[in-house]
CSV table of C-alpha atoms and ligand atoms in Angstrom, one decimal:
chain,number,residue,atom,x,y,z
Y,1,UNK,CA,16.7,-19.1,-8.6
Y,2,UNK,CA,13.3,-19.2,-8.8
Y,3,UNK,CA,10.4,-18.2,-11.9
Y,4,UNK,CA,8.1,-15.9,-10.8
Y,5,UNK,CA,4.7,-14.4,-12.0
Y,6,UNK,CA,3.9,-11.4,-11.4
Y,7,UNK,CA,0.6,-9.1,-12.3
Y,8,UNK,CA,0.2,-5.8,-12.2
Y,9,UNK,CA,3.1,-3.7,-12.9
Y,10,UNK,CA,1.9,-0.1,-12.1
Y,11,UNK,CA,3.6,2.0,-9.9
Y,12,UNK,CA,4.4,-0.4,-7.0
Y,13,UNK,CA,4.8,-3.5,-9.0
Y,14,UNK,CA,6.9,-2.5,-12.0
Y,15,UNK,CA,9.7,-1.6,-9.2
Y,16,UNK,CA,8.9,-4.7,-7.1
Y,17,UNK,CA,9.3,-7.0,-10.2
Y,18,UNK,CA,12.9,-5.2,-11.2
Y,19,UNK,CA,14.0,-6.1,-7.8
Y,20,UNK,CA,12.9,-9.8,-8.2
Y,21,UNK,CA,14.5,-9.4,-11.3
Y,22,UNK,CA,18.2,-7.9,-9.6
Y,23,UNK,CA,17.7,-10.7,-7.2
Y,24,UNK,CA,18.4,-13.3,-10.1
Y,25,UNK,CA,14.6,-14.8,-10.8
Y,26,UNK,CA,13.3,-15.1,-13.8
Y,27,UNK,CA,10.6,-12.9,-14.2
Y,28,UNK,CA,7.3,-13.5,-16.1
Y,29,UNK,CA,4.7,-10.1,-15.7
Y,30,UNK,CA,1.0,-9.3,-17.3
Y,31,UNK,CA,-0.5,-5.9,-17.1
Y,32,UNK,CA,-3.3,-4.6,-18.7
Y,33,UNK,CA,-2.1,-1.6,-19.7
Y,34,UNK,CA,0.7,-1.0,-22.4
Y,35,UNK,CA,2.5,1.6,-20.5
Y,36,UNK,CA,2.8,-0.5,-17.5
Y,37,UNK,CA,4.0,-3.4,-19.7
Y,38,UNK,CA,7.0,-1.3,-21.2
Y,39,UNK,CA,7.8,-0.3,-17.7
Y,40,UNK,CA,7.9,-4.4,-16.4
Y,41,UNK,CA,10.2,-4.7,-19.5
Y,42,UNK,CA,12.3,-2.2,-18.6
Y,43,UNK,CA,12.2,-3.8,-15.4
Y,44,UNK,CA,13.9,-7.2,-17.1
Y,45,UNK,CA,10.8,-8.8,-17.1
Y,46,UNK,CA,9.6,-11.2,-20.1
Y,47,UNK,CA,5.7,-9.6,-20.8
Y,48,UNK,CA,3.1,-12.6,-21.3
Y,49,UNK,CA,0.0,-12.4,-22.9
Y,50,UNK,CA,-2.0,-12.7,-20.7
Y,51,UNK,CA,-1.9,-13.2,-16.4
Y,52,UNK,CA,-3.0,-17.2,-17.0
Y,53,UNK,CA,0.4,-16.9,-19.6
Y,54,UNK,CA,2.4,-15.4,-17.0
Y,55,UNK,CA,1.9,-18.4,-14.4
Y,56,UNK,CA,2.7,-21.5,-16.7
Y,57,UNK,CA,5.6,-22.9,-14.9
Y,58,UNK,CA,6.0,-20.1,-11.8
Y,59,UNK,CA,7.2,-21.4,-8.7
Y,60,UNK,CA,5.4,-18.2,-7.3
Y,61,UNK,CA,2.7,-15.5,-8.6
Y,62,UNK,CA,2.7,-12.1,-7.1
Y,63,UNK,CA,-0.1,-10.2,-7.9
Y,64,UNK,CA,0.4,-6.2,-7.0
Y,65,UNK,CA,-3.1,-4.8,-8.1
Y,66,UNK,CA,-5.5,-1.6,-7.0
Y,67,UNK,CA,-8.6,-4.0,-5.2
Y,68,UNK,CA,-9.9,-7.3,-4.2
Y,69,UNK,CA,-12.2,-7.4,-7.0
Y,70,UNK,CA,-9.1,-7.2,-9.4
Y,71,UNK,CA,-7.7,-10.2,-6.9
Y,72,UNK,CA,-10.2,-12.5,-6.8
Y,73,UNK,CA,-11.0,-11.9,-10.6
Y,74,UNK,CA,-7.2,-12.4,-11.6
Y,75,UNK,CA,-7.4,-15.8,-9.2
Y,76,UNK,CA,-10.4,-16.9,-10.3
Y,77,UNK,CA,-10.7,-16.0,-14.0
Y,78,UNK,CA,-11.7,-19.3,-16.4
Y,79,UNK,CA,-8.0,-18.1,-18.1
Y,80,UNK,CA,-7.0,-16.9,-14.9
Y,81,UNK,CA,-3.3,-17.5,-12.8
Y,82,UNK,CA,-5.1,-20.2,-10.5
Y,83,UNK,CA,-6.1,-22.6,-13.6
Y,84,UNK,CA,-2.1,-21.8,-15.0
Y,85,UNK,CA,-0.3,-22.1,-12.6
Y,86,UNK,CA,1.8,-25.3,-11.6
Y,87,UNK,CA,-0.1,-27.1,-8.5
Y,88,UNK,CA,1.8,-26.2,-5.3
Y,89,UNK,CA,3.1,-22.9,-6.6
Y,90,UNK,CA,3.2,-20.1,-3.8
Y,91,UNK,CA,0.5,-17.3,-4.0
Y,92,UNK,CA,1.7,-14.0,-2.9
Y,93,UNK,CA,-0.9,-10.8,-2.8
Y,94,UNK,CA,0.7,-7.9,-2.1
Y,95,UNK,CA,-2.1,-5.6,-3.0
Y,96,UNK,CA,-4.0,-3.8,-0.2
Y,97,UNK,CA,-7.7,-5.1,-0.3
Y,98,UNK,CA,-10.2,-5.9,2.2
Y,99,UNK,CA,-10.3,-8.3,4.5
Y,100,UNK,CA,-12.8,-10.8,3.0
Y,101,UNK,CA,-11.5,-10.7,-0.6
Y,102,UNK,CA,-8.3,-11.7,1.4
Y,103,UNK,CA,-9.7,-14.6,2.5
Y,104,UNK,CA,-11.6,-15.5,-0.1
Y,105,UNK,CA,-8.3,-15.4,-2.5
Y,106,UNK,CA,-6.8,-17.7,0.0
Y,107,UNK,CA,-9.8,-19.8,-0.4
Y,108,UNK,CA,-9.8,-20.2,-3.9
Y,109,UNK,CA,-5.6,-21.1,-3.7
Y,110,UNK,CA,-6.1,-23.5,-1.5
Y,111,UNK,CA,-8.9,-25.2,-3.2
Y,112,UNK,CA,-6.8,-25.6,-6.3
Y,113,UNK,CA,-3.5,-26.6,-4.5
Y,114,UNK,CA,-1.5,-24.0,-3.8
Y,115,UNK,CA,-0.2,-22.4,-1.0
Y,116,UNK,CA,-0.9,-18.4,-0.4
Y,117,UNK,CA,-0.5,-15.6,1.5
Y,118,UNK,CA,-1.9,-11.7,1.7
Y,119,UNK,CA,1.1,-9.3,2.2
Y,120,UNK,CA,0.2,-5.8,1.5
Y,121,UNK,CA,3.0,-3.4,1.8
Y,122,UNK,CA,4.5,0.0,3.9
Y,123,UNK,CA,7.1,2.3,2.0
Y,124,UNK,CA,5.6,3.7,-0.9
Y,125,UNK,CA,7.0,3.7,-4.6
Y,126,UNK,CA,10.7,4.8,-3.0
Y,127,UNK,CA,10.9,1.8,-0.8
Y,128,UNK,CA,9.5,-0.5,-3.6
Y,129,UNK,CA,12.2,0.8,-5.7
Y,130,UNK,CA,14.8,1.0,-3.3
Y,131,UNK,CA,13.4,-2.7,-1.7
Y,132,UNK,CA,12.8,-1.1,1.5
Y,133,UNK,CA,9.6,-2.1,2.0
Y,134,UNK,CA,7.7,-3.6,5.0
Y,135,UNK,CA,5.6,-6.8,4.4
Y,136,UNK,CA,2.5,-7.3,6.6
Y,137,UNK,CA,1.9,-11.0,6.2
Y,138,UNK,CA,-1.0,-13.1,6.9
Y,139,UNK,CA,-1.1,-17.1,6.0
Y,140,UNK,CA,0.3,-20.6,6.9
Y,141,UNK,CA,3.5,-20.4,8.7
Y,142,UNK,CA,4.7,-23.2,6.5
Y,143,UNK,CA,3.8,-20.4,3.7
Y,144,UNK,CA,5.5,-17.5,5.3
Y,145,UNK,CA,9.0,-19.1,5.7
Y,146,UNK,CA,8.7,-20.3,1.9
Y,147,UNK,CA,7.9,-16.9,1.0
Y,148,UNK,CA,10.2,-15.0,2.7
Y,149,UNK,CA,13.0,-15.9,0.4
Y,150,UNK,CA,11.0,-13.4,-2.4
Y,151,UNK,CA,9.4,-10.8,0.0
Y,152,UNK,CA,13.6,-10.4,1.2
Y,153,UNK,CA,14.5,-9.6,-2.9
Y,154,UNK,CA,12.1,-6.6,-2.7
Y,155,UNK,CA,12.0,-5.4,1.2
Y,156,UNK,CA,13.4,-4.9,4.2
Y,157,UNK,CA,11.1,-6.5,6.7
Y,158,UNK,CA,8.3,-9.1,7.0
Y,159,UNK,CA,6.0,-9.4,10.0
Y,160,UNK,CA,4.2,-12.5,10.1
Y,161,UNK,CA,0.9,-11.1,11.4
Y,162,UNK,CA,-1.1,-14.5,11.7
Y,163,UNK,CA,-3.7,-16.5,9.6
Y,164,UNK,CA,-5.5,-15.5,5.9
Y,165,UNK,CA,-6.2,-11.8,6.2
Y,166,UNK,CA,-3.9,-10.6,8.9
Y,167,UNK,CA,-1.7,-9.2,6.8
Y,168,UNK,CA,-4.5,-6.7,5.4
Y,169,UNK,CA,-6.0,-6.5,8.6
Y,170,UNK,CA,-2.7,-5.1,10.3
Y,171,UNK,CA,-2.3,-2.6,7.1
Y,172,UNK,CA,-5.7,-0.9,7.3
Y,173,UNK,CA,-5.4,-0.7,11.3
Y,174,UNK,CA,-1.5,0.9,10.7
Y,175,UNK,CA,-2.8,3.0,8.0
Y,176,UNK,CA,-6.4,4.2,10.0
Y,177,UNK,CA,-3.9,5.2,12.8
Y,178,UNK,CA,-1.9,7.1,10.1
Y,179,UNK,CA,-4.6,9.0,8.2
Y,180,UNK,CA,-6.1,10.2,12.0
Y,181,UNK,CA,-2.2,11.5,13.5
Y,182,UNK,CA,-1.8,13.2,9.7
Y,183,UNK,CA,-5.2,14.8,10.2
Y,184,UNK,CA,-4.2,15.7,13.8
Y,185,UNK,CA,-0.4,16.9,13.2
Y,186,UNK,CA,-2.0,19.3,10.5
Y,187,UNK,CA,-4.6,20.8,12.9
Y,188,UNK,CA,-1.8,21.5,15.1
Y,189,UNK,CA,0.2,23.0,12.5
Y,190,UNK,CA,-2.5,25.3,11.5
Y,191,UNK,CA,-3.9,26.4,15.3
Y,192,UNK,CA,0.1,27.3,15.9
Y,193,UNK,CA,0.4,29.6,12.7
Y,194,UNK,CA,-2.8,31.4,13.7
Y,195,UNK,CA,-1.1,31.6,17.0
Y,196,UNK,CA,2.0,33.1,15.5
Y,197,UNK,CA,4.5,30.1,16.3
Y,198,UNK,CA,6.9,29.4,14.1
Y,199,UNK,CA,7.2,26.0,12.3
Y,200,UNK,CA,10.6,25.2,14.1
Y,201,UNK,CA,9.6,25.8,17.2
Y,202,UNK,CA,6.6,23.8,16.8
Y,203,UNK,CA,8.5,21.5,15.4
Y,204,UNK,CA,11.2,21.1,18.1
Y,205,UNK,CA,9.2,20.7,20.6
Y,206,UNK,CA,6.4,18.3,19.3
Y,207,UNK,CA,9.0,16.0,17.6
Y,208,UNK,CA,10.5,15.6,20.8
Y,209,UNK,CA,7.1,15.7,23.4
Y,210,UNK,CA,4.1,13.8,24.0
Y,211,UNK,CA,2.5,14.9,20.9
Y,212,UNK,CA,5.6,13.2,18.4
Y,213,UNK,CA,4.3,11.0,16.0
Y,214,UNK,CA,5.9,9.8,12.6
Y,215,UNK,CA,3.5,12.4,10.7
Y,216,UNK,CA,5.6,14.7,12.5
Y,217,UNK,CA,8.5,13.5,12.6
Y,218,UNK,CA,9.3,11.4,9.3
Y,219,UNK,CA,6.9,12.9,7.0
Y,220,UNK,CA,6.4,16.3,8.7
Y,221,UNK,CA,3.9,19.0,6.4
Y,222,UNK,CA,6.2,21.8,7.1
Y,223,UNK,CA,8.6,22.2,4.9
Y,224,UNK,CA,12.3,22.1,5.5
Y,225,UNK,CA,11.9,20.8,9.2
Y,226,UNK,CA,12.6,16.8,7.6
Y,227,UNK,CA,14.8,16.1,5.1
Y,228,UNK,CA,13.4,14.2,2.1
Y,229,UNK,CA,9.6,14.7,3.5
Y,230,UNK,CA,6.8,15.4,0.4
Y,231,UNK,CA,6.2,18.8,2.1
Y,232,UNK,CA,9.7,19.8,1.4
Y,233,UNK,CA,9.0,18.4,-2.4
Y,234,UNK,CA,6.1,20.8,-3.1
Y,235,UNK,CA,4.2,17.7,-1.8
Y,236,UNK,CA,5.0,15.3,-4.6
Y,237,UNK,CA,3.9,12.0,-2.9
Y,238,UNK,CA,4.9,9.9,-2.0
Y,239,UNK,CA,1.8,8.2,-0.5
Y,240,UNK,CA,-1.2,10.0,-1.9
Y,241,UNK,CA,-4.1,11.4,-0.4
Y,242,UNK,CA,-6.5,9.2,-2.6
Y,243,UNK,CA,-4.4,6.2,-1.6
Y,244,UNK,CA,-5.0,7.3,2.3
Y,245,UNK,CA,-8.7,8.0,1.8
Y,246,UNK,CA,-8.8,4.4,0.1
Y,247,UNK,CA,-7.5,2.6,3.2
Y,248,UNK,CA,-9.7,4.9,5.6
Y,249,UNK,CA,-12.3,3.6,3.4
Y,250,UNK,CA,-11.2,-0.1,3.8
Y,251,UNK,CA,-10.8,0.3,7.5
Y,252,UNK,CA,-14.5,2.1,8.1
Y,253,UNK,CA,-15.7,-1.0,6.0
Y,254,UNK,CA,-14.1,-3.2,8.6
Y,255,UNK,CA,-14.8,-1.1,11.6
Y,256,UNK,CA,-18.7,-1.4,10.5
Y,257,UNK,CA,-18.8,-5.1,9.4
Y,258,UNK,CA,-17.3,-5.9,12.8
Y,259,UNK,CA,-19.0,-3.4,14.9
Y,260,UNK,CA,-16.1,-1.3,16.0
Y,261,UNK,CA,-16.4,2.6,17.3
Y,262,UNK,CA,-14.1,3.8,14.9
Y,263,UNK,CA,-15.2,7.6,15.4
Y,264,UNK,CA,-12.0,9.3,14.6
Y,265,UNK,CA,-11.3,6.8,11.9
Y,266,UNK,CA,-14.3,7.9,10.0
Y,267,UNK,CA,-14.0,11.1,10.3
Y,268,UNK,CA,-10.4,11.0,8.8
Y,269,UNK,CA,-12.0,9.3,6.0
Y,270,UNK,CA,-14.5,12.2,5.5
Y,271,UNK,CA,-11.7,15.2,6.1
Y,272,UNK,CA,-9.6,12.8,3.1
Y,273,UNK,CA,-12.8,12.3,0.8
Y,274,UNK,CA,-13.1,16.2,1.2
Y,275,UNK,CA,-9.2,16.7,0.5
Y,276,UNK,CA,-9.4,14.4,-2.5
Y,277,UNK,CA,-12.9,16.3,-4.2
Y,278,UNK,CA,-11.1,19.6,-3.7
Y,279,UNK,CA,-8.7,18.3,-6.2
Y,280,UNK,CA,-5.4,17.4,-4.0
Y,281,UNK,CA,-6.2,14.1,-4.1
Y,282,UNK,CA,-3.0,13.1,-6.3
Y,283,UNK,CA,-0.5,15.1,-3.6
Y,284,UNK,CA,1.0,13.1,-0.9
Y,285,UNK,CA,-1.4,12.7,1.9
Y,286,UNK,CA,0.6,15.2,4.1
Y,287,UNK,CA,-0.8,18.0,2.3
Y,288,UNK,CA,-4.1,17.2,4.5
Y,289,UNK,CA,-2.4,20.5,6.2
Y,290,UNK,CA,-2.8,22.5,2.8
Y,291,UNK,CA,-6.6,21.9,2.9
Y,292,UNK,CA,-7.4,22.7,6.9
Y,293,UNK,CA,-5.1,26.0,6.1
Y,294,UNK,CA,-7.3,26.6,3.4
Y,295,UNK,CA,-10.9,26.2,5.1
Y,296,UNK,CA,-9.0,28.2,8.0
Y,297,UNK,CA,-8.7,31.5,6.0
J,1,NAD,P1,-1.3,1.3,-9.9
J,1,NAD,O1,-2.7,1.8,-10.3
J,1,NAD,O2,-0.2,2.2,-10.3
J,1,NAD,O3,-1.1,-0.1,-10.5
J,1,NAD,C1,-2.0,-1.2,-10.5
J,1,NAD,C2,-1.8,-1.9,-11.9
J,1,NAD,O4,-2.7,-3.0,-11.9
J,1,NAD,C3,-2.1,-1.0,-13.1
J,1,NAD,O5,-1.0,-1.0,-13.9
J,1,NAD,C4,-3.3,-1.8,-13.8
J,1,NAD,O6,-3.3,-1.7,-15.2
J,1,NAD,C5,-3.1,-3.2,-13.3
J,1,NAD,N1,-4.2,-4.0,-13.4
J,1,NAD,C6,-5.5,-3.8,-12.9
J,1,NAD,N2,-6.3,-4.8,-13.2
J,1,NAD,C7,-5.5,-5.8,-13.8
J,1,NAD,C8,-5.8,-7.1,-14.2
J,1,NAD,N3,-7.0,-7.7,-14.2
J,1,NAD,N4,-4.7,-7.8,-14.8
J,1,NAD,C9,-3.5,-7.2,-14.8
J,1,NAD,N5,-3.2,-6.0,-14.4
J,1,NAD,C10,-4.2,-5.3,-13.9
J,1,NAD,O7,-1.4,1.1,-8.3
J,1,NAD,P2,-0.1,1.0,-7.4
J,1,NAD,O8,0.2,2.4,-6.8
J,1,NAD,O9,1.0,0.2,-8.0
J,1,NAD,O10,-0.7,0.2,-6.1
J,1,NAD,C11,-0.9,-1.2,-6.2
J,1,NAD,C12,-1.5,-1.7,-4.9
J,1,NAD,O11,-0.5,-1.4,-3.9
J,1,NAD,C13,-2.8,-1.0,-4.5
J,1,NAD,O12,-3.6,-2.0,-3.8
J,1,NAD,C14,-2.4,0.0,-3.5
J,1,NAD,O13,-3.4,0.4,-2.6
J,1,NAD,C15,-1.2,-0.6,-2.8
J,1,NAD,N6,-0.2,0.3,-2.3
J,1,NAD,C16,0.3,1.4,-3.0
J,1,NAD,C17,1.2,2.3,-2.5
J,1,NAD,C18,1.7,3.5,-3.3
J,1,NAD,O14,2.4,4.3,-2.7
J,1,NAD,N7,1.4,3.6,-4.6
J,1,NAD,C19,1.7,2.1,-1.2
J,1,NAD,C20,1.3,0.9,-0.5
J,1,NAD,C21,0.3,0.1,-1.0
């Protein structure tokens, strides 16, 4: 079994780690904050003092963090996991960032001697505690197969996207996609109550027409029409709407730095930046239909 580094132990990490941890590796975390460092204990994790601490001696560092300027700055730090870290020791970001701090933590890995790859997660805090989760994973292949053996100890699935950055690159396209059929199912939702449909009848036949998508289908806004959904949880997320109008955020960047019409995209990004002000921005993202209900009064 292996020793593994891993930093950042908030929501998503502190479950990732335990699973590393159930898997049998020894477990070596850093967090800035104290209550995420109680949590990577009670994980099973050994708390270092510091993330440069953390990667003395790891086979592999895993860094689960909110953006690529905590990335690059965790990699690149004078006391910082590249300088620690034993030479040839695999780099695994599972964070979702954008694109070019992607690369440019895979730049600075390889320029110090390790290998590395981006692999920013699907599934939320229940399939990062349940180690359901869907890798999206960009690097050398020779990197992917050696990192599969830890991405299997806390997920289900790992698509080998391509090169440095695919992984992000696949996760902001998934997740623009995402935050527009949301937006869309919730219009829907709306224009049929004001039409006087009821919610299963809308819901039987969109979840089985043209119009089916898995907003409406695996993490439907009405309530009681999907078992388990946030909607039928008073919309405890869940994935939150300030997590969705952060990737809309990362994919407009993208869309604009590559010249891409992304019209619906940014717009989504908008409807969620007005979701998030109005203070819902902590629900799960399918209460995007509790705001267009609300401006429809
Ligand atoms: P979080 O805010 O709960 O956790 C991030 C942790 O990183 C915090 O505990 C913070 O103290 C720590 N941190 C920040 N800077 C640090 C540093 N320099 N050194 C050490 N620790 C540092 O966020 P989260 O919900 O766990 O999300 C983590 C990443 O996963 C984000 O990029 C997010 O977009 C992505 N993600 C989250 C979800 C979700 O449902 N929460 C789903 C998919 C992807």
């Amino acid at each position: 079994m292996a020793t593994i580094a891993f930093i950042g132990l908030g929501n998503m990490g502190a479950p990732m780690a335990a699973n590393l941890v159930k898997a049998g590796h020894a477990v070596k975390a850093f967090d800035l904050s104290a209550a995420a460092k109680d949590a990577g204990r009670a994980a099973g994790a050994e708390i270092a003092a510091s993330a440069g601490e953390a990667a003395k001696g790891a086979d592999c560092v895993v860094t689960m963090l909110p953006a690529g300027k905590h990335v690059v700055g965790v990699y690149s730090d004078a006391e910082g996991i590249l300088k620690h870290a034993p030479k040839g020791s695999l780099f695994i970001d599972c964070s979702t960032i954008d694109v070019d701090s992607a690369r440019k933590a895979h730049l600075l890995a390889h320029a110090a001697g390790m290998q590395s790859l981006d692999a920013p997660v699907s599934g939320g805090v229940t399939g990062a505690t349940a180690g359901t989760l869907t890798f999206m994973v960009g690097g050398e292949d020779g990197a992917f197969l050696r990192g599969e053996t830890y991405l299997k100890a806390m997920g289900a699935r790992s698509v080998h996207c391509g090169a440095a950055g695919a992984g992000q690159a696949a996760k902001i396209c998934n997740n623009m996609i995402l935050g527009i059929s949301m937006a869309a199912v919730s219009e829907g939702i709306v224009l049929a109550e004001k039409l006087g449909l009821s919610h299963k009848a809308l819901f039987d036949v969109v979840s089985t027409s043209s119009g089916s998508c898995w907003s409406m289908t695996k993490n439907c806004p009405m309530p009681g029409m999907v078992e388990g959904s946030a909607s039928s949880n008073d919309f405890k997320a869940g994935f939150t709407g300030e997590l969705m109008l952060k990737d809309l955020t990362l994919a407009v960047e993208a869309a604009t730095a590559t010249g891409t019409q992304c019209e619906l995209g940014d717009h989504a990004r908008r409807l969620y930046e007005a979701f998030s002000v109005s203070g819902q921005g902590r629900l799960d993202f399918s209460a995007m239909v509790q705001y267009v209900r609300k401006r429809s009064e």
